[in-house]
Coordinates of C-alpha atoms in Angstrom, one line a residue:
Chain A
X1 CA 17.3 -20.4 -35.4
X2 CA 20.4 -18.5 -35.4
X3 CA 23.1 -19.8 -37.7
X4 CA 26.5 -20.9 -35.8
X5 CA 29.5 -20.5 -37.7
X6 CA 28.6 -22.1 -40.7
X7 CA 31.9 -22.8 -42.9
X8 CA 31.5 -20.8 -46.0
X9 CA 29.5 -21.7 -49.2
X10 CA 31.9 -23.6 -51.8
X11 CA 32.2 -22.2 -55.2
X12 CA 33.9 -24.9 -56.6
X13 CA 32.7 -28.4 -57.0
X14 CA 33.7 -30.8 -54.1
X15 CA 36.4 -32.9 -54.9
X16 CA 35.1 -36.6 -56.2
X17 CA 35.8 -39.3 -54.2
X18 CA 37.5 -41.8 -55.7
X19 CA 36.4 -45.0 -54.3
X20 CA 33.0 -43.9 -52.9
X21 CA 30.3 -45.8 -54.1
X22 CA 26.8 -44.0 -55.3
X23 CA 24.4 -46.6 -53.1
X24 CA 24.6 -48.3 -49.7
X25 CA 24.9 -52.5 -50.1
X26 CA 22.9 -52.3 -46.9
X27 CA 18.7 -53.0 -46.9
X28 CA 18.6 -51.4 -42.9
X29 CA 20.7 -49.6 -41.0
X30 CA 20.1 -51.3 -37.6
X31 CA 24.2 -51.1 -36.8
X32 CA 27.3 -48.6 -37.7
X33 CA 28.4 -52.0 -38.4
X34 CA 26.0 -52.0 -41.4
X35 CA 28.4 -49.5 -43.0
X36 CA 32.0 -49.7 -44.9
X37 CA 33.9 -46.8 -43.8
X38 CA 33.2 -45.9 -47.6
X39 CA 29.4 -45.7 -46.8
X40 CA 30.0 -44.1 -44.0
X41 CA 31.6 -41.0 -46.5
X42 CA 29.5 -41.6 -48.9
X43 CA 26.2 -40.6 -45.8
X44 CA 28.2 -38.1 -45.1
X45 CA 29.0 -36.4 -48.3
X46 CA 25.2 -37.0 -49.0
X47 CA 24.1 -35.1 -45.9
X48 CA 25.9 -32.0 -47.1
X49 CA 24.2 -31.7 -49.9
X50 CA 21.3 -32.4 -48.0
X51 CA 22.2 -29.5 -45.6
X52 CA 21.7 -26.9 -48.8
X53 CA 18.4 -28.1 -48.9
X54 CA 17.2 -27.0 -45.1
X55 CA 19.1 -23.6 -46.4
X56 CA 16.5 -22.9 -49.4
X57 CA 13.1 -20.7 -48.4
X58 CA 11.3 -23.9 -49.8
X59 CA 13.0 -26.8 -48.0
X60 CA 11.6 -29.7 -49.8
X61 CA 12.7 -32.1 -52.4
X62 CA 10.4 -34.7 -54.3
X63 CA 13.0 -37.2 -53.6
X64 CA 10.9 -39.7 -51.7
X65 CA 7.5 -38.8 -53.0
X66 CA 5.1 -41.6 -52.7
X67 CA 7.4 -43.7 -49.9
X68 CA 5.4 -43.9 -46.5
X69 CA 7.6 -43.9 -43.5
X70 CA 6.1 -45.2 -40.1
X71 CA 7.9 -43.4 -37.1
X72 CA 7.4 -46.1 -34.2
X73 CA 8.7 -44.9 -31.0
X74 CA 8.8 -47.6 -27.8
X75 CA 10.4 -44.9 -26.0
X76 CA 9.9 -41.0 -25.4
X77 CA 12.0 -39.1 -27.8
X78 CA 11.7 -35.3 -28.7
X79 CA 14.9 -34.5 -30.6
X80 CA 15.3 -37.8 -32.7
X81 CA 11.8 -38.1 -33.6
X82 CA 10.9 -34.7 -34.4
X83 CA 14.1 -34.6 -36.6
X84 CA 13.3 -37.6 -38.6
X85 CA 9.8 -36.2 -39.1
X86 CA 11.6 -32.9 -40.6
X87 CA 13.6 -35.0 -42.7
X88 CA 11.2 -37.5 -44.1
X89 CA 9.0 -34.3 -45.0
X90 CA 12.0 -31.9 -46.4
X91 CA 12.4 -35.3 -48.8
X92 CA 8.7 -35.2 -49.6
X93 CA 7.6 -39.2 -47.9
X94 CA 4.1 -39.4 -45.9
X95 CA 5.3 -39.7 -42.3
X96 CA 2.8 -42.2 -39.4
X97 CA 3.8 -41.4 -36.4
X98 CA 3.5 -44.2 -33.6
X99 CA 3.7 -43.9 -29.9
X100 CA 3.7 -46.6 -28.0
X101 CA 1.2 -44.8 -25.5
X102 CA -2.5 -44.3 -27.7
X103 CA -1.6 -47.1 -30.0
X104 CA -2.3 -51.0 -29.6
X105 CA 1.1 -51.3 -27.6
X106 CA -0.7 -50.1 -24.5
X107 CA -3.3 -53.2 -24.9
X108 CA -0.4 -55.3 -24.6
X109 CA 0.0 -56.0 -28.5
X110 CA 3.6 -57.6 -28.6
X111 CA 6.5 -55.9 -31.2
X112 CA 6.1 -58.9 -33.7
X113 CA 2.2 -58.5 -34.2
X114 CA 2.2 -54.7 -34.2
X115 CA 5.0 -54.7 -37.1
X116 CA 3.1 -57.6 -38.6
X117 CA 0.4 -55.4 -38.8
X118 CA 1.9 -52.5 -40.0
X119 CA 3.6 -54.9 -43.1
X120 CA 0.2 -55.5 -44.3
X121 CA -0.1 -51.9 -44.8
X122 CA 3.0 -51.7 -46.7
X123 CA 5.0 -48.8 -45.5
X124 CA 8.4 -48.4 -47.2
X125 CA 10.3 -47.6 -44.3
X126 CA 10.4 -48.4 -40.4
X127 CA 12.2 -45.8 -38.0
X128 CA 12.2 -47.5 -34.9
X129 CA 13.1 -46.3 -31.2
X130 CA 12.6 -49.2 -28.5
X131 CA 14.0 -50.0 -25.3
X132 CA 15.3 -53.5 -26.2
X133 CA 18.6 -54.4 -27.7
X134 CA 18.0 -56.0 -31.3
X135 CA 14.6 -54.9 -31.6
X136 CA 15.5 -53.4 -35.2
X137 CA 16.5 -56.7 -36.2
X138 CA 13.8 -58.5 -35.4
X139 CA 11.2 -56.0 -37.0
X140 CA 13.8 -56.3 -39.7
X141 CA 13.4 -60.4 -40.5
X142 CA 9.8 -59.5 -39.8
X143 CA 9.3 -57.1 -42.7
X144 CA 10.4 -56.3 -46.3
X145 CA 10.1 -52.4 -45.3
X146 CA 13.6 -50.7 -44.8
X147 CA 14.5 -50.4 -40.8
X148 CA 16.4 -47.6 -39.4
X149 CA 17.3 -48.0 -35.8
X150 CA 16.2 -45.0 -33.7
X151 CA 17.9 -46.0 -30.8
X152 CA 17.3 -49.7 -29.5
X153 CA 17.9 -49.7 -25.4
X154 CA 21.8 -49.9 -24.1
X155 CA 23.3 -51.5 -28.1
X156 CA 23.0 -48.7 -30.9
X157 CA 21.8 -45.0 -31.9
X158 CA 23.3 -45.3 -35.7
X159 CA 22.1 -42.2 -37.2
X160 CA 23.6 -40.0 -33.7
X161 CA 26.9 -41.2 -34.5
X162 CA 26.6 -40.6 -38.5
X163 CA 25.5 -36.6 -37.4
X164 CA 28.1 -36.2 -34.5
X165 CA 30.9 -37.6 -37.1
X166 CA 29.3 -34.8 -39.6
X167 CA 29.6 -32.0 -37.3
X168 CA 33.2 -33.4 -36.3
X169 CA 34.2 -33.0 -40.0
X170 CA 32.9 -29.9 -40.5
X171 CA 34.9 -28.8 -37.4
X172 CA 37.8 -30.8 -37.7
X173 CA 37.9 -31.9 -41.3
X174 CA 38.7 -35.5 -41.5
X175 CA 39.2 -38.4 -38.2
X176 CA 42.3 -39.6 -38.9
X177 CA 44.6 -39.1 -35.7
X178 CA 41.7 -37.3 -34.6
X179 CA 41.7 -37.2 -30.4
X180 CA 38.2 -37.8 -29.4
X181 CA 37.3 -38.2 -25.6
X182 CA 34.3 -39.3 -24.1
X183 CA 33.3 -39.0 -21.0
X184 CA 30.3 -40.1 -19.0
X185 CA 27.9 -43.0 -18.5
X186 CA 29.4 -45.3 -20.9
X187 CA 27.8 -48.4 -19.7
X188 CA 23.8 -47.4 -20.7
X189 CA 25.4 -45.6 -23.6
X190 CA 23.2 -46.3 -27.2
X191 CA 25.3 -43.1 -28.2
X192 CA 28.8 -44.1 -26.6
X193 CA 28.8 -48.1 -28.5
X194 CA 27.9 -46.6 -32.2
X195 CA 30.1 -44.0 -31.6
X196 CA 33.2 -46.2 -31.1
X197 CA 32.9 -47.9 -34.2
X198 CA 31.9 -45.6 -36.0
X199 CA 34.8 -43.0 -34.7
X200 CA 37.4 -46.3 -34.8
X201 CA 36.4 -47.4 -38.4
X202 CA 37.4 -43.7 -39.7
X203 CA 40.3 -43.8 -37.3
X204 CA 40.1 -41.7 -34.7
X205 CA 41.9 -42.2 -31.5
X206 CA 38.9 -42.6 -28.9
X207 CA 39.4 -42.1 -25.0
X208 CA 36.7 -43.0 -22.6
X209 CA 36.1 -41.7 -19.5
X210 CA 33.7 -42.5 -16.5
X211 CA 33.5 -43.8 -13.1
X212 CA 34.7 -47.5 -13.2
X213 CA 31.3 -48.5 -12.1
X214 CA 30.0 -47.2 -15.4
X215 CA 32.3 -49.0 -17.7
X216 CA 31.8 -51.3 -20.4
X217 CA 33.6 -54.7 -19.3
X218 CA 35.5 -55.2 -22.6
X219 CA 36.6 -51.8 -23.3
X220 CA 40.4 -52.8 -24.5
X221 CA 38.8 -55.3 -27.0
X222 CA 36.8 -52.2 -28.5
X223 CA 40.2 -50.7 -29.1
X224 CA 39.3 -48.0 -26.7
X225 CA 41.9 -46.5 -24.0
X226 CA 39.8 -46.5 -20.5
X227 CA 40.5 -44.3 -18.1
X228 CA 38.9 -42.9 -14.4
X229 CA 40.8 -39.5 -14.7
X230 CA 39.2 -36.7 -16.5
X231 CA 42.1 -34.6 -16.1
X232 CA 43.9 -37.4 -17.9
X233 CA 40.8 -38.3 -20.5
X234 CA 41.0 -34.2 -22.0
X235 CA 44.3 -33.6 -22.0
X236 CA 44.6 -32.4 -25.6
X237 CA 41.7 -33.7 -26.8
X238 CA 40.5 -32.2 -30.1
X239 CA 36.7 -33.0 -28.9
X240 CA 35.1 -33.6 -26.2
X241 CA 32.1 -35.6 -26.1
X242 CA 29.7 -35.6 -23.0
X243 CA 27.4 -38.3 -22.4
X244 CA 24.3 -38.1 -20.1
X245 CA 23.8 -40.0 -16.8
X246 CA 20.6 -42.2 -17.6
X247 CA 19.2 -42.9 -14.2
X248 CA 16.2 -44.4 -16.0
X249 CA 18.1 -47.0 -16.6
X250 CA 20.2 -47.3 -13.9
X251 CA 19.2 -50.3 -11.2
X252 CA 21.4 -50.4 -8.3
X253 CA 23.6 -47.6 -7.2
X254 CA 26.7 -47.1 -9.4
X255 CA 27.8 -43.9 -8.1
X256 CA 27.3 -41.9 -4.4
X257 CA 25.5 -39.0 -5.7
X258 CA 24.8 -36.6 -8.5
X259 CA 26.3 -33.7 -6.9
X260 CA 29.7 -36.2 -6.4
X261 CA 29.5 -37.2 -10.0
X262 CA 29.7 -33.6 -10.9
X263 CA 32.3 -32.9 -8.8
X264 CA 34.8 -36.0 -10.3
X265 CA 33.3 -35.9 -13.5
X266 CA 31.6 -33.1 -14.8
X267 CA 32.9 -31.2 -17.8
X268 CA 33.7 -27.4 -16.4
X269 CA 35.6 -24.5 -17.8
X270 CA 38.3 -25.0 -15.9
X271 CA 39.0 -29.0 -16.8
X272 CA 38.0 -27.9 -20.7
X273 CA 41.5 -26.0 -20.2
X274 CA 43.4 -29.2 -20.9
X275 CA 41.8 -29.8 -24.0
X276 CA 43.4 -28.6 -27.6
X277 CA 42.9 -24.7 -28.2
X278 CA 40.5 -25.2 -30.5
X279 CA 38.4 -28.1 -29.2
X280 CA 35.0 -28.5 -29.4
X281 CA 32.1 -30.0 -27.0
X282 CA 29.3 -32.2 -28.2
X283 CA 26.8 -33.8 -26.2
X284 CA 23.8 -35.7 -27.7
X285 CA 21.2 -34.6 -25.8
X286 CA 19.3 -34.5 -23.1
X287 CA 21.6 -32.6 -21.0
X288 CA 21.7 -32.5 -17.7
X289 CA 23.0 -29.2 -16.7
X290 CA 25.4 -29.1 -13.5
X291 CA 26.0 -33.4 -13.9
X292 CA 27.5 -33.9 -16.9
X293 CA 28.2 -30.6 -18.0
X294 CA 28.5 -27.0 -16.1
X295 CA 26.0 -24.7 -17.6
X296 CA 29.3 -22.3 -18.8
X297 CA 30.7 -25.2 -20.9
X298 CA 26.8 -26.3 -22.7
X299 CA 26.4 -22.6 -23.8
X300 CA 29.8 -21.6 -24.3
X301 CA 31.5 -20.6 -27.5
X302 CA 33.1 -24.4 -28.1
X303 CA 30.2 -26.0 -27.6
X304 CA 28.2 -27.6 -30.7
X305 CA 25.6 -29.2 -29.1
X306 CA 22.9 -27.3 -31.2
X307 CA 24.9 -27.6 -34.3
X308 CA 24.5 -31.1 -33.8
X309 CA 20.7 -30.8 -33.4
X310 CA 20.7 -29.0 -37.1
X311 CA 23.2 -31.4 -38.8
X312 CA 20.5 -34.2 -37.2
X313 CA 18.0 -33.7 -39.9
X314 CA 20.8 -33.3 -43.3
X315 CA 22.4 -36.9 -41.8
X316 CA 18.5 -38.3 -41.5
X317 CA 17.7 -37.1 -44.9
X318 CA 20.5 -38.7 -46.7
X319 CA 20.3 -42.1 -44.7
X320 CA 16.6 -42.0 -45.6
X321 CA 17.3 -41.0 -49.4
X322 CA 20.3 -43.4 -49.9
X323 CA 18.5 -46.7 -48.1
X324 CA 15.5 -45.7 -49.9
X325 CA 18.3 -46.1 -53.2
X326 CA 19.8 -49.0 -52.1
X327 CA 19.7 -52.6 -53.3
X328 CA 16.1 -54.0 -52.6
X329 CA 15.5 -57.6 -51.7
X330 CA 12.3 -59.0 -49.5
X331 CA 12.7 -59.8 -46.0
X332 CA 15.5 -62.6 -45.1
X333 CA 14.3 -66.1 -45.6
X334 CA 11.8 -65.4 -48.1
Chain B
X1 CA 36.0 -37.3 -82.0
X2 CA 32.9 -34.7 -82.5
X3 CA 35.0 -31.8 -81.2
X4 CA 38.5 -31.1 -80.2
X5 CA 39.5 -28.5 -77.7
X6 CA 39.3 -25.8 -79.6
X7 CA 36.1 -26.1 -81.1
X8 CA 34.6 -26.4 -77.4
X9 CA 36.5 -22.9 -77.2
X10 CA 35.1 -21.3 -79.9
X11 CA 32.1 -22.8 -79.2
X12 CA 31.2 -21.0 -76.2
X13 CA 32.6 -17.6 -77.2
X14 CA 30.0 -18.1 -79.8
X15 CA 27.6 -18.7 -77.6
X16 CA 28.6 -15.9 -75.2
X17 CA 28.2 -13.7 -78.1
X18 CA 24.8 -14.9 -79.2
X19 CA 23.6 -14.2 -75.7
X20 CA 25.3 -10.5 -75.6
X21 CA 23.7 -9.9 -78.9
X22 CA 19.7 -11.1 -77.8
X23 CA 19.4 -9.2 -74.5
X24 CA 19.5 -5.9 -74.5
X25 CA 20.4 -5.5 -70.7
X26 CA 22.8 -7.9 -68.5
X27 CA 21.9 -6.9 -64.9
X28 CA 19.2 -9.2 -64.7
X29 CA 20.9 -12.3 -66.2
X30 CA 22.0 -15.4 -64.2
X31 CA 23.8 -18.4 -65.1
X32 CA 23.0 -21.7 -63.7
X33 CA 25.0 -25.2 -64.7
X34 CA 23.5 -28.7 -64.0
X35 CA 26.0 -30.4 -62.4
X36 CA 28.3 -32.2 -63.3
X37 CA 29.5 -30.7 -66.8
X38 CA 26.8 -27.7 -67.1
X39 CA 28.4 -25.8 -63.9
X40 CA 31.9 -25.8 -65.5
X41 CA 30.2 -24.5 -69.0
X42 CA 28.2 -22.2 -67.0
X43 CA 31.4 -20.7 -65.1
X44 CA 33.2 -20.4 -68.5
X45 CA 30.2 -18.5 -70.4
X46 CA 29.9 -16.6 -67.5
X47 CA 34.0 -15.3 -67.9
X48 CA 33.2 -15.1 -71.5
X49 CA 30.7 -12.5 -71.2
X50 CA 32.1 -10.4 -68.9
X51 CA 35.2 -10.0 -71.1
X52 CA 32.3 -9.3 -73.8
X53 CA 29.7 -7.3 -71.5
X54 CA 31.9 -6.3 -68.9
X55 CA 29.1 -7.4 -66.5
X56 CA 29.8 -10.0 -63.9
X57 CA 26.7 -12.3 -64.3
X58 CA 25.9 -14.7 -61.4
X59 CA 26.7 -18.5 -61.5
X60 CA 25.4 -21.2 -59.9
X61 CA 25.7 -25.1 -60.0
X62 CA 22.2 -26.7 -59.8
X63 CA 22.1 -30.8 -58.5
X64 CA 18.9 -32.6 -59.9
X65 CA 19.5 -35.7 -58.7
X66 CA 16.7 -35.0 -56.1
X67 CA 15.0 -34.0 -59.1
X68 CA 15.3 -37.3 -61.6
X69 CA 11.9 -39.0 -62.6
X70 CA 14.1 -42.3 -62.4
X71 CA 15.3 -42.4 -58.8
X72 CA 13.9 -46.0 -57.5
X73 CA 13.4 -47.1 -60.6
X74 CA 16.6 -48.2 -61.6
X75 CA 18.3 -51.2 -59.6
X76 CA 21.1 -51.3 -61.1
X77 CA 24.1 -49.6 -62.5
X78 CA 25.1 -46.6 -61.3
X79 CA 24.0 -43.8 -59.6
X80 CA 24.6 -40.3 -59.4
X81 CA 26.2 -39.1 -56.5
X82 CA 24.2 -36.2 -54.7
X83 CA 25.8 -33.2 -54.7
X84 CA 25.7 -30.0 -53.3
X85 CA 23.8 -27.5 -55.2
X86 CA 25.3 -23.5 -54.8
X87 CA 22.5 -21.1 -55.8
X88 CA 23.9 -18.4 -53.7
X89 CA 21.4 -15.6 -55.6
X90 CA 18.1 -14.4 -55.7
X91 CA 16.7 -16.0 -58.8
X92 CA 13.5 -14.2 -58.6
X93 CA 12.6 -11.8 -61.7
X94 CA 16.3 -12.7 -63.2
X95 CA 16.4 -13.5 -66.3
X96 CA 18.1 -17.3 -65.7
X97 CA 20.3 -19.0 -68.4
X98 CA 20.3 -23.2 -67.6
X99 CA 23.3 -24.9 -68.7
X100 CA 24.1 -28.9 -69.6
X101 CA 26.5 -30.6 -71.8
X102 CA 24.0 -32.4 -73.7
X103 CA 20.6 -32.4 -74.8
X104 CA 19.5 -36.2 -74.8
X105 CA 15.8 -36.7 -73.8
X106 CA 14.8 -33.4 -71.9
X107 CA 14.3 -35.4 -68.9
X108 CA 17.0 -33.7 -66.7
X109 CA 15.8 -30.3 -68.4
X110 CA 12.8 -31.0 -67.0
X111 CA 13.7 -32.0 -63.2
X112 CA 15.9 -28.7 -63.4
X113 CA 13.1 -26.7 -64.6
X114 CA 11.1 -27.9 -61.4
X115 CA 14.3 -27.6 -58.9
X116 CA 14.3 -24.0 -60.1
X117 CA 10.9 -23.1 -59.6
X118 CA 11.6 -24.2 -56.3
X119 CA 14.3 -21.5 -55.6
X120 CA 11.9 -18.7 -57.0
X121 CA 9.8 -16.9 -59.7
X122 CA 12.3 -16.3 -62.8
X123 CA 11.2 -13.7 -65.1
X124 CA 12.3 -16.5 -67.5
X125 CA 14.6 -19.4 -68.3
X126 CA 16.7 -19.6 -71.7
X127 CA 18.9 -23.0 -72.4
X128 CA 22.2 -23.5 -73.5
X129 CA 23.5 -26.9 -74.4
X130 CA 27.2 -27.8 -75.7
X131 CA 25.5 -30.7 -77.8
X132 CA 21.8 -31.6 -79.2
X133 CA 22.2 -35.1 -79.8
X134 CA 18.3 -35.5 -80.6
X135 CA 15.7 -38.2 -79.2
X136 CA 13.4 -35.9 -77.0
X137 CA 11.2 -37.3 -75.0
X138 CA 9.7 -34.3 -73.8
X139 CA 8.2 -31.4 -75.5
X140 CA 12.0 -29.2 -74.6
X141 CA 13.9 -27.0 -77.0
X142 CA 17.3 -25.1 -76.3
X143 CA 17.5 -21.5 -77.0
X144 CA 21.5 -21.9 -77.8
X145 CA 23.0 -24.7 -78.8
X146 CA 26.8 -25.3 -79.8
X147 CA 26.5 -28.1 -81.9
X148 CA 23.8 -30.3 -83.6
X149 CA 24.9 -34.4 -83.3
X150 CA 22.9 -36.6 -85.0
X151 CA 23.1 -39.7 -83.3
X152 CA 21.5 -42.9 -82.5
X153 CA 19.9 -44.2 -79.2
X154 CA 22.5 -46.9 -78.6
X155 CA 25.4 -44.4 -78.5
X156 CA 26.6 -42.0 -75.7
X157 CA 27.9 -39.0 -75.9
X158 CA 30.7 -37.9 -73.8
X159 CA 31.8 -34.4 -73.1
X160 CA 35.3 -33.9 -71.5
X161 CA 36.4 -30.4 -69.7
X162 CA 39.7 -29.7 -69.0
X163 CA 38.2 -28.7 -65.2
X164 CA 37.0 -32.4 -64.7
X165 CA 38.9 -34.7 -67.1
X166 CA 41.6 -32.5 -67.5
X167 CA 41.2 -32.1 -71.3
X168 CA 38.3 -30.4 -73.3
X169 CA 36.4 -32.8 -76.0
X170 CA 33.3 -34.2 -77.5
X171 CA 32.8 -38.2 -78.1
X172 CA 30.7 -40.1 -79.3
X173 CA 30.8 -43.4 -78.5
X174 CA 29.1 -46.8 -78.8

């Protein structure tokens, strides 16, 4: 991989935070909810030392030697789950990797009895990708091991907001004030909902943008301003965040057709022009090229889509290094 | 009060000299500080001897935390915050001088020795420590050290730079 303008190395030592505290209170992270706006910093701080490590010729630390983390993936995933994988490795833990096709899943074992099953084996960590809102928390009550949420249908992708708000710092250098816009399908959006509170927790000033049928109902109570016009949505943005159009999960018709979404919606040079000077593009992957985003704008020279990829697995490692640090306590109820 | 802020001074000038007089060439020397307090030390040695050498030795700041043969164990109190470690040179064949504040039990000596190893083949590694306080657990030895404080286990001692705390000095406290 080619290295995109990495900022340079610092010779002194990073100023302390103040108030930052050394370990997360939290046992999971299952929400950006789970996370103080101080823990968000303190993931964040951790992941750029983390990011040294990926630099090194031998990228591994014995950090989490002896911790076994199951990879359980409900839903197909190339990106997230091979960047886990990297990270759990770079950090020294035994990885499983579970798919829910060739595993027990596909002979109609339910959620409950496969993460039973896997409790009896005593893993120390859960990453979990599923196509049903809350299924983190239920594996979660179900087991003392530590659950990160992978991405649980239409609610929350924690650890893609905790790397796009990385790669915004680096960029940007702090949220406050910060003009973010996002624009796309917001309703089917994992990405969009842990986004927004992560982004409004550090205080940013978020703009969504999409085709009304493609809203979230409630977007003023999210503290979000809503708007149709993507003209209006970029206008001196600082970044622009694309989202893709998940017709996977799409029932009904919510807009006339992908060539017309492009048209009203799709990011192109020429709307980018609106935006700040310096703004940059992030999408979270997949893209589709020529929907969401013109081919010109996903390989020009604002985007950071790729940057984001390789920030993926510093934010992974230091979520899995700090839960792996913080307080332990058995399952709820117990 | 062990030291005051002259003493740390002097200190490492001495030390800077002690090094200038045991090698024989300074091309191949490298100067790496455990972070927190060793990278500052390391950074001052390294001015020291160029003003003595008039070689510019390589520093680095080395984070073990990754490192510690405690991390999971202990549940409470606090924990270091990772940081970001800044080798920014080949360490292979150099000739790698390791610096900490204090010499307590050799365990962190020992996790730097493996993060290291992990950034290369050093011809070899010398330590320099401001303070040997005693009570090794590990078979671990400094090869300069700037002052010998005998001490007992339920006592900690605290070493102050004027880059971090904004004052140099050496405490011991209970």
């Amino acid at each position: 991989m080619t290295p995109t303008a990495e900022p340079s190395r610092r010779a002194v030592d990073p100023p302390l935070p103040l108030d930052v505290p050394a370990r997360l209170r939290t046992k999971d992270l299952l929400s950006v909810g789970d996370l103080s706006p101080d823990e968000i910093l303190l993931v964040l701080d951790t992941a750029e030392a983390m990011k040294e490590v990926g630099t090194r010729s031998i990228k591994k630390v014995p950090a989490l030697r002896g911790h076994t983390v199951v990879n359980l993936f409900f839903e197909p995933s190339t990106r997230t789950r091979t960047s886990f994988e990297i990270a759990e490795k770079r950090l020294s833990a035994d990885t499983v990797n579970i798919a829910s096709t060739g595993s027990s899943v596909s002979k109609g074992e339910t959620l409950a009895d496969t993460v039973r099953n896997l409790e009896a084996m005593a893993p120390d960590m859960i990453v979990l990708r599923h196509a049903s809102a809350g299924a983190g928390h239920l594996v979660a009550r179900l087991c003392g091991a530590r659950v990160i949420n992978a991405g649980d249908g239409m609610h929350e992708h924690p650890t893609q907001a905790l790397l796009d708000a990385f790669t915004i710092r680096e960029h940007k250098g702090g949220f406050a004030g910060l003009k973010v816009s996002i624009v796309g399908d917001l309703l089917h959006s994992r990405v969009f909902r842990s986004n927004l509170l992560l982004l409004r927790a550090l205080g940013a000033d978020v703009c969504a943008c999409g085709p009304a049928t493609l809203m979230l109902p409630d977007m003023a109570r999210l503290g979000v301003r809503a708007t149709t016009s993507v003209d209006e949505a970029v206008e001196g943005a600082d970044v622009v965040m694309l989202l893709r159009v998940q017709l996977e999960r799409m029932r009904g018709h919510f807009f006339p057709s992908l060539r017309e979404y492009f048209q009203r919606f799709g990011m192109t040079q020429d709307r980018l022009r609106r935006a700040a000077p310096d703004a940059i593009v992030m999408h979270p992957g997949p893209m589709n090229r020529g929907v969401e985003i013109a081919p010109e704008v996903a390989d020009g020279s604002r985007s950071v889509i790729l940057e984001q990829v390789a920030n993926g697995v510093a934010v992974r490692m230091a979520v899995l290094y700090l839960l792996a640090e913080s307080r332990r306590e058995g399952p709820a109820g117990e | 009060m062990v030291m005051a802020a002259e003493q740390v001074a002097r200190t490492i000038t001495r030390i800077a000299h002690e090094v200038a007089e045991r090698h024989r060439t300074f091309d191949d020397l490298a100067l790496v500080g455990i972070r927190t307090a060793g990278a500052p030390i390391a950074r001052r040695l390294s001015d020291e001897l160029r003003g003595i050498t008039g070689v510019r030795v390589p520093t680095g700041a080395l984070d073990i935390t990754l490192y510690r043969d405690d991390l999971m164990r202990s549940q409470v109190g606090p924990q270091p915050i990772l940081r970001r470690t800044d080798v920014d040179f080949s360490i292979d064949d150099r000739r790698i001088l390791l610096v900490d504040d204090v010499l307590y039990t050799g365990r962190t000596i020992r996790a730097a020795l493996d993060a290291l190893i992990d950034f290369g083949r050093p011809r070899a590694i010398e330590l320099v420590v401001l303070v040997d306080r005693g009570h090794r657990e590990l078979p671990i030895k400094a090869d300069y050290v700037g002052k010998i404080v005998p001490t007992s286990p339920d006592e900690s001692v605290q070493v102050r730079l004027e880059e971090v705390d904004g004052r140099d000095e050496v405490v011991v406290e209970r």
